[in-house]
Every structure is written in C-alpha cells, then in structure tokens.
Amino acid sequence: MSEREKHRTGKDDISSFAVAVIGGGLAGLSLSILLSKAGYKTILFEKEKYPFHKVCGEYISLESWKFVESLGLDISELNLPIIKKLMVSSPDGNFIKANLDLGGFGVSRYFLDNRLKELAIENGVTVCEETKVNEVIFNEEKFTVQYNRGAVVASIVAGTFGKRSNLDVKWKRDFIKQKNNKLNNFIGVKYHIKTVFPADTIALHNFKNGYCGISKVEEDQYCLCYLTTAQNLKDNGNSIKEMEKNVLYKNPFLKKIFSESEFLFQEPVTISQISFDKKSQIENHVLMLGDAAGMITPLCGNGMSIAFHAAKIGFKNIDLFLKEKISRKQMENRYANEWQKQFGKRLRNGRTIQALFGKEKLTDLFIKAIKRFPFIIKKLIKATHGNSF
Ligand SMILES: Cc1cc2nc3c(=O)[nH]c(=O)nc-3n(C[C@H](O)[C@H](O)[C@H](O)COP(=O)(O)OP(=O)(O)OC[C@H]3O[C@@H](n4cnc5c(N)ncnc54)[C@H](O)[C@@H]3O)c2cc1C
C-alpha cells in the first residue's frame, strides 16, 4: 500500500480513519457496516449507550428487507410481524381500510439498532458509545472530528446524527434558522404496550393537530407512537397526560387503546423540535444521510428505509472516492444528485400530505372522499413508498 493510500484510508495512524460516522442510528450503523465490510477503517460515534429506545413508529417498509439482510442480519429468522393492511381513522372515528401492496415489518429500535451495533463491531467498526461529537473541521483533504474525550482524523465524514443535533445548531444549518411554520416545531411521543390488535395491520388514528400509529413489533409488544404540534402540548399545560385525555381521546379508537392497554414504560419516550423543512445533503464537505439530510413526515412512513437506502448510495460514492476513481467534488455532487433523484419527490409528497392532516374537518372530508374513491389511497401509498434496493 502506497504512503498516499495509507493516508487516505487512515491506515497510517491509530487515530486516523478512512471514514468517521457521526450518529449511530440506522443510516450511520448501516453505512459503517458497508464500509468496514469493504475494508475501510471506520469509526462510529453515538452519544447514547445501546440498547436504547427511540421515538419511531417501528414499521419498516419491505423495500428494505433485502438490504438489511445484506448487512448480515437474518430478519427472516426473527419471526417478526409482517404488516400488509392499513387502517386510517379521522378524529371523529370515521375510518377506511386498505391493503398495502408492498407492506412492511415491525421491529423495535431498541432491538434493531442494538443488533446492528453488534454487527458493526463484528465487522471491525470502532464503535464509540456515549461519545458526543462537538465539532468537525475540514482542512484541505482531512477532517478533524472532536468529541467529548478527544479527536480523530478522517478522510471522509458522514453526518448521520438524525433529526436535530448539537452540530445542526453549531453549523447554523438553514432549517435551524427557520421561524416556526407549518412544517416545524412538532413533538413525538412513543410507548410500547400490550394490547389486542391484529398483527398484520398498521393503524393511523388522527386527532386534532396530530396522528398516532399503532402496529406490532417483536415479543407480543405493540408500538404506539404519535406526532403532534408543540402548540397542542402547550395548550394542555405542557402535560402529555392532559393532552392525551383532552385531545387524543376524542378519537374513539385512541380512547379505547389508551384506556384498555397495558403500558410497558413508566414514562413515554419523547422528542421535540422536529422539522420537516428542506435540508442540505452536503454541509461543509460532510455527507449527510438519513434524517440529517431531510426528514419525511411519519404519516408517509418509511424514514427508516430512506436512511438505509441513503447509506447504500453514500457507500457507493465514498468507495469510488477512496479508490481514487472520483474527486471529492465529484463524490459530493454525485451523492447529492442521487439523493435528490431517489428521495426528493417522496419528501415533497410527504410535506403536501402532512399539510392535509391534523385539521379535523379536512381529515374527515378526506377520509370520506377516499371511501368513495379508493384508488386515491392506492396512489397516495405508492407516492410515498419506494422500491426494493
Ligand atoms: C413520530 C415519528 C414516527 C416515525 N415512525 C416511523 C415509522 O413507523 N417507519 C419509518 O420508517 N420511519 C419512521 N419515522 C422516521 C424514522 O424514525 C427516522 O427516519 C429514522 O430513525 C432515521 O434514522 P437516522 O439514522 O437518520 O437517525 P436516528 O435513528 O435518529 O439516529 C441518529 C443518531 O445520532 C445520534 N447523535 C446525534 N447527535 C450526535 C452527536 N453529536 N454525536 C454522536 N451521536 C449523535 C443520536 O443519539 C441518534 O442515535 C418516524 C419518526 C417520527 C418522529
């Protein structure tokens, strides 16, 4: 190996890496597994300690199945629920049912992220848990990545730090500077519950200014997860319980689920300041992947599949750069263009559909219209789902 190649691939120094990946969710873990399998010295930083719970509906579109298996996770052995049916209800309990052509499977992030972390370690990734990255500095051909206990050097940095992170604020990314609008300032709340509900169905129950999904994950548990505006919480004295009683319970399906199920967490997992505004895919030469590159509204599902798929596209371009087949500029342009081609339209569709929901009367009218013209729902499902990759 030439000195130059050693330098690029990080094999010249113990604190030098080919790629540093910031954020160990699905985008970061899958990218680091692909890189390490291809022989690149890879370090991944995750600020939390695995396993841990995350706000997420935990329904993964089947478009990801083949890719997840290619990482080395045998999902068919896990006996996970396969979800083929959709139910959508309006705030007053009007509902429709539809078949999901492609469908999905249910698995908790607690289990999945931890299993992928184990696979990353098995494949040679240096995984640093409880390690928060504070700054990334690009200096001509190399990055310095500073974290709470030290620093490393890398040829490439991937930003896989999710919806909103300290680095977004530090870098003053455009979406952070946006004033409150229809696409930002949402909160997410998640529980695991035991309940009676068909294992092959995902339900999306709407309520004023939000919607709540329920579907099965592993071990007879169900994920109950909702998105609403920060204003909704504020209007209810900043109490999640009050908001649930005053707002969510108005939908009879939600009232039944909340009153009759066994809740497995002491307190729900929550996140705030969620934004669906546009984001950039390259930020100061850092390749952004997953929610850090742009977040699809959960109503249109599939953020997890987008995170996996972006890792596949990111890997392909990083690999070409590290093999010296393309320049850094070409890698950045190719990645950003492929990302837009693959996900740009889906995210736009997600934003449009999001704007329809939450308004009680409009959601109700929408459900009534779909009942009369069922082809609309098929079109909507298709517009927000991708193909196997
Ligand atoms: C309410 C709600 C419901 C959803 N439901 C679904 C669903 O049913 N199906 C679906 O496909 N998608 C769903 N999504 C979307 C899905 O959760 C995301 O798209 C997906 O998790 C994106 O993965 P990621 O790897 O980009 O980010 P994440 O999984 O969020 O991972 C980012 C990681 O980076 C870490 N991190 C952040 N900053 C730093 C730092 N400075 N240093 C080190 N580590 C850092 C975080 O701790 C985190 O673990 C939902 C989202 C919401 C809000």
Short mmCIF file of C-alpha atoms and ligand atoms in Angstrom, two decimals:
data_model
loop_
_atom_site.label_atom_id
_atom_site.label_comp_id
_atom_site.label_asym_id
_atom_site.label_seq_id
_atom_site.Cartn_x
_atom_site.Cartn_y
_atom_site.Cartn_z
CA MET A 1 0.00 0.00 0.00
CA SER A 2 1.44 3.42 -1.01
CA GLU A 3 2.00 6.15 1.62
CA ARG A 4 -0.69 8.21 -0.11
CA GLU A 5 -3.23 5.37 0.07
CA LYS A 6 -2.36 4.71 3.73
CA HIS A 7 -3.07 8.38 4.38
CA ARG A 8 -6.44 8.30 2.58
CA THR A 9 -7.63 5.10 4.19
CA GLY A 10 -6.44 6.01 7.67
CA LYS A 11 -4.05 3.05 7.95
CA ASP A 12 -1.07 5.28 8.78
CA ASP A 13 -2.04 6.16 12.34
CA ILE A 14 -4.19 4.73 15.14
CA SER A 15 -6.21 7.94 15.48
CA SER A 16 -6.63 8.26 11.73
CA PHE A 17 -9.63 6.72 9.91
CA ALA A 18 -10.85 6.44 6.33
CA VAL A 19 -14.35 7.41 7.46
CA ALA A 20 -15.82 8.88 10.65
CA VAL A 21 -19.57 8.39 11.02
CA ILE A 22 -21.37 10.72 13.44
CA GLY A 23 -24.57 9.19 14.82
CA GLY A 24 -25.36 5.52 15.33
CA GLY A 25 -28.96 5.25 14.11
CA LEU A 26 -29.92 3.22 11.04
CA ALA A 27 -28.13 5.43 8.50
CA GLY A 28 -24.87 5.53 10.48
CA LEU A 29 -24.82 1.88 11.52
CA SER A 30 -25.61 0.52 8.06
CA LEU A 31 -23.11 2.83 6.34
CA SER A 32 -20.35 1.87 8.77
CA ILE A 33 -21.06 -1.86 8.28
CA LEU A 34 -20.83 -1.47 4.47
CA LEU A 35 -17.57 0.49 4.77
CA SER A 36 -15.96 -1.92 7.18
CA LYS A 37 -17.01 -4.94 5.09
CA ALA A 38 -15.24 -3.25 2.13
CA GLY A 39 -12.05 -2.97 4.21
CA TYR A 40 -12.16 0.74 5.17
CA LYS A 41 -11.06 1.73 8.66
CA THR A 42 -14.26 3.19 10.09
CA ILE A 43 -15.15 4.83 13.39
CA LEU A 44 -18.74 5.47 14.52
CA PHE A 45 -19.75 7.88 17.28
CA GLU A 46 -23.03 7.52 19.17
CA LYS A 47 -23.87 9.81 22.07
CA GLU A 48 -26.17 7.26 23.77
CA LYS A 49 -25.48 3.78 25.14
CA TYR A 50 -27.07 0.82 23.31
CA PRO A 51 -29.67 -0.56 23.65
CA PHE A 52 -31.94 2.44 23.98
CA HIS A 53 -35.46 3.44 22.97
CA LYS A 54 -36.15 5.99 20.25
CA VAL A 55 -39.28 7.84 19.13
CA CYS A 56 -40.24 5.94 15.97
CA GLY A 57 -43.34 4.10 14.71
CA GLU A 58 -41.16 0.98 14.15
CA TYR A 59 -42.89 -0.05 10.90
CA ILE A 60 -40.24 -0.71 8.23
CA SER A 61 -41.30 -0.85 4.61
CA LEU A 62 -40.45 -4.20 2.98
CA GLU A 63 -38.39 -2.28 0.41
CA SER A 64 -35.54 -2.52 2.99
CA TRP A 65 -35.73 -6.26 3.64
CA LYS A 66 -33.08 -7.35 1.11
CA PHE A 67 -30.70 -4.55 2.13
CA VAL A 68 -30.97 -5.30 5.86
CA GLU A 69 -30.27 -8.98 5.15
CA SER A 70 -27.26 -7.99 3.02
CA LEU A 71 -25.78 -6.30 6.10
CA GLY A 72 -25.74 -9.73 7.75
CA LEU A 73 -28.94 -9.55 9.83
CA ASP A 74 -31.11 -12.59 9.13
CA ILE A 75 -34.53 -10.97 9.65
CA SER A 76 -36.46 -13.98 8.39
CA GLU A 77 -35.22 -15.89 11.46
CA LEU A 78 -36.61 -13.32 13.89
CA ASN A 79 -40.26 -14.19 13.39
CA LEU A 80 -41.25 -10.55 13.10
CA PRO A 81 -44.82 -9.45 12.29
CA ILE A 82 -45.42 -8.81 8.57
CA ILE A 83 -47.82 -5.92 8.09
CA LYS A 84 -49.98 -5.93 4.97
CA LYS A 85 -53.03 -3.84 5.93
CA LEU A 86 -53.62 -0.17 6.69
CA MET A 87 -56.42 1.45 8.64
CA VAL A 88 -56.82 5.24 8.82
CA SER A 89 -59.35 6.98 11.09
CA SER A 90 -60.40 10.62 11.29
CA PRO A 91 -60.60 12.48 14.64
CA ASP A 92 -64.31 11.63 14.97
CA GLY A 93 -63.77 7.92 14.33
CA ASN A 94 -64.70 7.67 10.64
CA PHE A 95 -62.33 5.12 9.08
CA ILE A 96 -61.10 3.37 5.95
CA LYS A 97 -59.10 0.19 5.40
CA ALA A 98 -56.74 -0.62 2.55
CA ASN A 99 -54.24 -3.30 1.58
CA LEU A 100 -50.59 -2.27 1.48
CA ASP A 101 -49.22 -3.60 -1.82
CA LEU A 102 -45.66 -3.81 -0.56
CA GLY A 103 -46.25 -3.73 3.20
CA GLY A 104 -43.72 -3.77 5.99
CA PHE A 105 -42.43 -5.49 9.11
CA GLY A 106 -42.42 -4.43 12.74
CA VAL A 107 -39.32 -4.35 14.94
CA SER A 108 -38.37 -2.12 17.86
CA ARG A 109 -35.48 0.33 17.52
CA TYR A 110 -34.30 -0.94 20.92
CA PHE A 111 -33.66 -4.33 19.33
CA LEU A 112 -32.74 -3.34 15.77
CA ASP A 113 -30.18 -0.60 16.47
CA ASN A 114 -28.50 -2.73 19.11
CA ARG A 115 -28.29 -5.75 16.78
CA LEU A 116 -26.80 -3.56 14.01
CA LYS A 117 -24.30 -2.14 16.51
CA GLU A 118 -23.21 -5.72 17.33
CA LEU A 119 -22.87 -6.45 13.61
CA ALA A 120 -20.81 -3.27 13.13
CA ILE A 121 -18.39 -4.38 15.86
CA GLU A 122 -18.24 -7.93 14.42
CA ASN A 123 -17.31 -6.37 11.06
CA GLY A 124 -14.48 -4.31 12.56
CA VAL A 125 -16.07 -0.87 13.03
CA THR A 126 -14.69 1.07 16.02
CA VAL A 127 -17.94 1.93 17.80
CA CYS A 128 -17.68 4.71 20.41
CA GLU A 129 -20.83 4.78 22.54
CA GLU A 130 -21.66 7.58 24.97
CA THR A 131 -19.43 9.76 22.79
CA LYS A 132 -20.84 13.04 21.56
CA VAL A 133 -19.15 14.79 18.65
CA ASN A 134 -18.83 18.52 19.28
CA GLU A 135 -17.14 19.80 16.14
CA VAL A 136 -15.89 18.78 12.70
CA ILE A 137 -13.19 20.82 10.99
CA PHE A 138 -12.28 20.34 7.34
CA ASN A 139 -8.73 21.24 6.44
CA GLU A 140 -7.94 20.74 2.74
CA GLU A 141 -8.01 16.93 2.44
CA LYS A 142 -8.73 15.75 6.00
CA PHE A 143 -11.30 16.29 8.72
CA THR A 144 -10.64 16.59 12.43
CA VAL A 145 -13.55 15.24 14.45
CA GLN A 146 -13.65 16.50 18.04
CA TYR A 147 -15.64 14.64 20.66
CA ASN A 148 -16.05 14.82 24.43
CA ARG A 149 -12.86 12.85 25.19
CA GLY A 150 -10.52 13.63 22.28
CA ALA A 151 -10.23 13.89 18.50
CA VAL A 152 -9.64 11.73 15.42
CA VAL A 153 -8.70 12.47 11.84
CA ALA A 154 -10.65 11.08 8.84
CA SER A 155 -10.68 11.41 5.04
CA ILE A 156 -14.48 11.38 4.93
CA VAL A 157 -17.11 12.36 7.49
CA ALA A 158 -20.72 11.18 7.29
CA GLY A 159 -23.33 13.19 9.22
CA THR A 160 -25.90 10.64 10.37
CA PHE A 161 -26.96 12.44 13.52
CA GLY A 162 -30.72 12.38 12.92
CA LYS A 163 -33.47 14.96 13.12
CA ARG A 164 -31.77 17.66 15.15
CA SER A 165 -28.39 17.66 16.82
CA ASN A 166 -25.90 19.94 18.56
CA LEU A 167 -23.99 20.04 15.24
CA ASP A 168 -27.03 21.38 13.33
CA VAL A 169 -27.14 24.24 15.82
CA LYS A 170 -23.38 24.78 15.78
CA TRP A 171 -23.30 24.84 11.96
CA LYS A 172 -26.35 27.14 11.88
CA ARG A 173 -27.99 24.93 9.26
CA ASP A 174 -30.81 26.66 7.37
CA PHE A 175 -33.62 24.60 8.91
CA ILE A 176 -32.48 25.62 12.42
CA LYS A 177 -32.79 29.30 11.49
CA GLN A 178 -36.38 28.93 10.19
CA LYS A 179 -39.12 30.64 12.20
CA ASN A 180 -41.98 28.40 13.38
CA ASN A 181 -44.08 27.31 10.38
CA LYS A 182 -46.43 24.51 9.24
CA LEU A 183 -43.51 22.11 8.79
CA ASN A 184 -41.58 22.51 12.01
CA ASN A 185 -41.93 22.51 15.80
CA PHE A 186 -43.52 19.08 16.12
CA ILE A 187 -43.15 16.72 19.05
CA GLY A 188 -43.06 12.91 19.02
CA VAL A 189 -44.23 10.57 21.81
CA LYS A 190 -43.81 6.79 21.94
CA TYR A 191 -44.91 3.89 24.16
CA HIS A 192 -44.62 0.13 23.98
CA ILE A 193 -47.85 -1.53 25.01
CA LYS A 194 -49.56 -4.91 25.22
CA THR A 195 -52.96 -4.80 23.59
CA VAL A 196 -55.41 -6.66 21.37
CA PHE A 197 -54.82 -5.65 17.76
CA PRO A 198 -54.29 -7.60 14.50
CA ALA A 199 -50.59 -8.32 13.92
CA ASP A 200 -50.88 -7.76 10.15
CA THR A 201 -52.26 -4.21 10.41
CA ILE A 202 -50.91 -0.72 10.96
CA ALA A 203 -53.49 1.86 12.06
CA LEU A 204 -53.10 5.60 11.77
CA HIS A 205 -55.55 7.41 14.03
CA ASN A 206 -55.89 11.14 13.51
CA PHE A 207 -56.66 13.69 16.18
CA LYS A 208 -56.66 17.48 16.28
CA ASN A 209 -53.22 18.61 15.12
CA GLY A 210 -51.70 15.15 15.02
CA TYR A 211 -51.84 11.45 14.32
CA CYS A 212 -50.98 8.28 16.21
CA GLY A 213 -49.77 4.99 14.73
CA ILE A 214 -50.09 1.53 16.21
CA SER A 215 -48.50 -1.68 14.93
CA LYS A 216 -46.91 -4.82 16.30
CA VAL A 217 -43.20 -5.31 16.94
CA GLU A 218 -41.36 -8.33 18.43
CA GLU A 219 -42.37 -10.34 21.51
CA ASP A 220 -46.09 -9.52 21.58
CA GLN A 221 -45.44 -5.84 22.04
CA TYR A 222 -47.03 -3.01 20.09
CA CYS A 223 -45.55 0.35 19.27
CA LEU A 224 -47.89 3.27 19.94
CA CYS A 225 -46.35 6.46 18.63
CA TYR A 226 -47.73 9.89 17.80
CA LEU A 227 -46.72 13.18 16.28
CA THR A 228 -48.33 16.49 17.17
CA THR A 229 -47.54 20.19 17.33
CA ALA A 230 -45.67 21.75 20.24
CA GLN A 231 -48.63 24.16 20.44
CA ASN A 232 -51.01 21.27 21.19
CA LEU A 233 -48.91 20.36 24.22
CA LYS A 234 -48.64 23.99 25.32
CA ASP A 235 -52.44 24.38 25.09
CA ASN A 236 -52.74 21.49 27.53
CA GLY A 237 -50.50 22.92 30.25
CA ASN A 238 -47.42 21.12 28.84
CA SER A 239 -48.85 17.87 30.23
CA ILE A 240 -48.72 14.83 27.93
CA LYS A 241 -51.39 13.07 30.01
CA GLU A 242 -53.75 16.07 29.82
CA MET A 243 -53.20 16.41 26.08
CA GLU A 244 -53.95 12.71 25.57
CA LYS A 245 -57.16 12.94 27.64
CA ASN A 246 -58.35 16.23 26.15
CA VAL A 247 -57.36 15.73 22.52
CA LEU A 248 -56.36 12.18 21.55
CA TYR A 249 -59.26 10.54 23.44
CA LYS A 250 -61.75 12.38 21.19
CA ASN A 251 -60.91 9.75 18.58
CA PRO A 252 -62.84 6.68 19.88
CA PHE A 253 -60.15 4.28 18.63
CA LEU A 254 -57.44 6.09 20.59
CA LYS A 255 -59.59 6.33 23.71
CA LYS A 256 -60.03 2.55 23.62
CA ILE A 257 -56.32 1.85 23.05
CA PHE A 258 -55.17 4.25 25.78
CA SER A 259 -57.76 3.07 28.32
CA GLU A 260 -57.59 -0.69 27.74
CA SER A 261 -53.89 -1.46 27.02
CA GLU A 262 -51.04 -2.33 29.34
CA PHE A 263 -48.32 0.36 29.10
CA LEU A 264 -44.81 -1.06 29.41
CA PHE A 265 -42.81 2.15 30.02
CA GLN A 266 -43.02 4.22 33.21
CA GLU A 267 -42.85 7.35 31.05
CA PRO A 268 -43.08 7.70 27.25
CA VAL A 269 -40.02 8.38 25.11
CA THR A 270 -40.35 11.91 23.69
CA ILE A 271 -38.61 14.29 21.28
CA SER A 272 -39.30 17.90 20.39
CA GLN A 273 -38.45 20.48 17.73
CA ILE A 274 -38.95 18.07 14.83
CA SER A 275 -38.72 19.80 11.47
CA PHE A 276 -39.75 18.59 8.02
CA ASP A 277 -38.22 21.62 6.32
CA LYS A 278 -35.72 21.05 3.49
CA LYS A 279 -32.12 20.27 4.46
CA SER A 280 -28.86 20.15 2.52
CA GLN A 281 -27.21 16.84 1.65
CA ILE A 282 -23.66 18.23 1.88
CA GLU A 283 -22.59 20.54 4.68
CA ASN A 284 -19.00 21.79 4.68
CA HIS A 285 -17.88 18.64 2.77
CA VAL A 286 -19.70 16.33 5.23
CA LEU A 287 -22.06 13.86 3.51
CA MET A 288 -25.41 13.99 5.26
CA LEU A 289 -27.53 10.82 5.44
CA GLY A 290 -30.85 9.75 6.99
CA ASP A 291 -32.91 12.37 8.82
CA ALA A 292 -29.88 14.69 8.87
CA ALA A 293 -30.27 15.03 5.08
CA GLY A 294 -34.05 15.53 5.13
CA MET A 295 -36.87 14.01 7.09
CA ILE A 296 -40.01 12.51 5.60
CA THR A 297 -43.21 13.05 7.59
CA PRO A 298 -44.04 9.87 9.54
CA LEU A 299 -47.55 9.98 8.09
CA CYS A 300 -45.90 8.84 4.88
CA GLY A 301 -43.74 6.40 6.81
CA ASN A 302 -40.51 4.98 5.56
CA GLY A 303 -37.92 7.33 7.07
CA MET A 304 -36.07 4.19 8.16
CA SER A 305 -35.96 2.82 4.60
CA ILE A 306 -34.74 6.19 3.34
CA ALA A 307 -31.96 6.09 5.97
CA PHE A 308 -30.90 2.59 4.82
CA HIS A 309 -31.12 3.47 1.14
CA ALA A 310 -29.10 6.68 1.61
CA ALA A 311 -26.38 4.58 3.28
CA LYS A 312 -26.24 2.39 0.18
CA ILE A 313 -25.93 5.43 -2.12
CA GLY A 314 -23.43 7.10 0.22
CA PHE A 315 -21.29 3.97 0.40
CA LYS A 316 -21.11 3.63 -3.40
CA ASN A 317 -19.78 7.18 -3.80
CA ILE A 318 -17.41 7.08 -0.81
CA ASP A 319 -15.98 3.81 -2.15
CA LEU A 320 -15.27 5.42 -5.56
CA PHE A 321 -13.57 8.37 -3.86
CA LEU A 322 -11.43 6.21 -1.57
CA LYS A 323 -10.39 4.14 -4.59
CA GLU A 324 -9.34 7.44 -6.22
CA LYS A 325 -11.78 6.94 -9.11
CA ILE A 326 -13.56 10.26 -8.50
CA SER A 327 -12.57 13.55 -6.85
CA ARG A 328 -14.09 14.84 -3.60
CA LYS A 329 -16.15 17.37 -5.58
CA GLN A 330 -17.47 14.62 -7.88
CA MET A 331 -18.32 12.43 -4.88
CA GLU A 332 -20.27 15.25 -3.23
CA ASN A 333 -22.16 16.19 -6.42
CA ARG A 334 -22.97 12.60 -7.34
CA TYR A 335 -24.20 11.80 -3.83
CA ALA A 336 -26.39 14.94 -3.60
CA ASN A 337 -27.85 14.35 -7.09
CA GLU A 338 -28.61 10.68 -6.46
CA TRP A 339 -30.18 11.56 -3.10
CA GLN A 340 -32.47 14.15 -4.76
CA LYS A 341 -33.39 11.77 -7.58
CA GLN A 342 -34.24 8.96 -5.20
CA PHE A 343 -35.95 10.83 -2.31
CA GLY A 344 -36.63 14.47 -3.33
CA LYS A 345 -40.11 13.75 -4.73
CA ARG A 346 -41.09 11.44 -1.85
CA LEU A 347 -40.24 14.10 0.70
CA ARG A 348 -42.19 16.72 -1.27
CA ASN A 349 -45.22 14.41 -1.40
CA GLY A 350 -44.84 13.83 2.34
CA ARG A 351 -44.89 17.58 3.05
CA THR A 352 -48.03 18.06 0.92
CA ILE A 353 -49.92 15.20 2.57
CA GLN A 354 -48.80 16.34 6.04
CA ALA A 355 -50.44 19.72 5.41
CA LEU A 356 -53.82 17.95 4.84
CA PHE A 357 -53.82 16.15 8.17
CA GLY A 358 -54.40 17.44 11.68
CA LYS A 359 -57.20 19.76 10.62
CA GLU A 360 -60.25 17.93 11.97
CA LYS A 361 -62.80 18.83 9.25
CA LEU A 362 -60.33 18.41 6.40
CA THR A 363 -59.17 14.98 7.61
CA ASP A 364 -62.78 13.88 7.95
CA LEU A 365 -63.64 15.07 4.43
CA PHE A 366 -60.51 13.38 3.13
CA ILE A 367 -61.46 10.01 4.68
CA LYS A 368 -64.99 10.32 3.25
CA ALA A 369 -63.59 11.11 -0.21
CA ILE A 370 -61.22 8.15 -0.08
CA LYS A 371 -64.12 5.86 0.90
CA ARG A 372 -65.90 6.84 -2.31
CA PHE A 373 -62.79 6.80 -4.49
CA PRO A 374 -60.50 4.10 -3.04
CA PHE A 375 -57.97 4.46 -5.88
CA ILE A 376 -56.81 7.73 -4.19
CA ILE A 377 -55.35 5.85 -1.23
CA LYS A 378 -53.52 3.45 -3.52
CA LYS A 379 -51.99 6.42 -5.33
CA LEU A 380 -51.00 8.07 -2.04
CA ILE A 381 -49.40 4.91 -0.68
CA LYS A 382 -47.47 4.48 -3.93
CA ALA A 383 -46.37 8.14 -3.97
CA THR A 384 -44.71 7.83 -0.58
CA HIS A 385 -43.14 4.36 -0.83
CA GLY A 386 -40.03 3.35 -2.75
CA ASN A 387 -38.89 0.15 -4.43
CA SER A 388 -36.65 -2.57 -3.09
CA PHE A 389 -32.97 -1.62 -3.29
C1 LIG B 1 -43.15 10.20 15.49
C2 LIG B 1 -42.30 9.50 14.47
C3 LIG B 1 -42.69 8.26 13.97
C4 LIG B 1 -41.93 7.62 12.98
N1 LIG B 1 -42.34 6.40 12.51
C5 LIG B 1 -41.64 5.78 11.54
C6 LIG B 1 -42.06 4.51 11.03
O1 LIG B 1 -43.01 3.88 11.52
N2 LIG B 1 -41.35 3.98 10.00
C7 LIG B 1 -40.26 4.58 9.45
O2 LIG B 1 -39.67 4.03 8.51
N3 LIG B 1 -39.82 5.77 9.95
C8 LIG B 1 -40.47 6.38 10.97
N4 LIG B 1 -40.03 7.56 11.48
C9 LIG B 1 -38.78 8.13 10.93
C10 LIG B 1 -37.55 7.38 11.45
O3 LIG B 1 -37.58 7.27 12.84
C11 LIG B 1 -36.28 8.11 11.00
O4 LIG B 1 -36.39 8.47 9.66
C12 LIG B 1 -35.03 7.24 11.20
O5 LIG B 1 -34.86 6.95 12.55
C13 LIG B 1 -33.81 7.96 10.65
O6 LIG B 1 -32.63 7.29 11.02
P1 LIG B 1 -31.28 8.09 11.20
O7 LIG B 1 -30.20 7.07 11.29
O8 LIG B 1 -31.17 9.15 10.19
O9 LIG B 1 -31.45 8.88 12.59
P2 LIG B 1 -31.58 8.36 14.08
O10 LIG B 1 -32.12 7.00 14.14
O11 LIG B 1 -32.32 9.44 14.80
O12 LIG B 1 -30.07 8.31 14.60
C14 LIG B 1 -29.29 9.45 14.83
C15 LIG B 1 -28.35 9.13 15.99
O13 LIG B 1 -27.37 10.16 16.10
C16 LIG B 1 -27.04 10.32 17.48
N5 LIG B 1 -26.42 11.64 17.60
C17 LIG B 1 -26.98 12.87 17.41
N6 LIG B 1 -26.06 13.85 17.58
C18 LIG B 1 -24.89 13.23 17.87
C19 LIG B 1 -23.57 13.70 18.13
N7 LIG B 1 -23.28 15.00 18.10
N8 LIG B 1 -22.61 12.79 18.40
C20 LIG B 1 -22.87 11.46 18.43
N9 LIG B 1 -24.11 10.96 18.19
C21 LIG B 1 -25.10 11.83 17.89
C22 LIG B 1 -28.41 10.17 18.17
O14 LIG B 1 -28.26 9.81 19.52
C23 LIG B 1 -29.06 9.07 17.34
O15 LIG B 1 -28.89 7.78 17.88
C24 LIG B 1 -40.75 8.22 12.48
C25 LIG B 1 -40.34 9.45 13.01
C26 LIG B 1 -41.09 10.09 13.98
C27 LIG B 1 -40.65 11.41 14.52
#
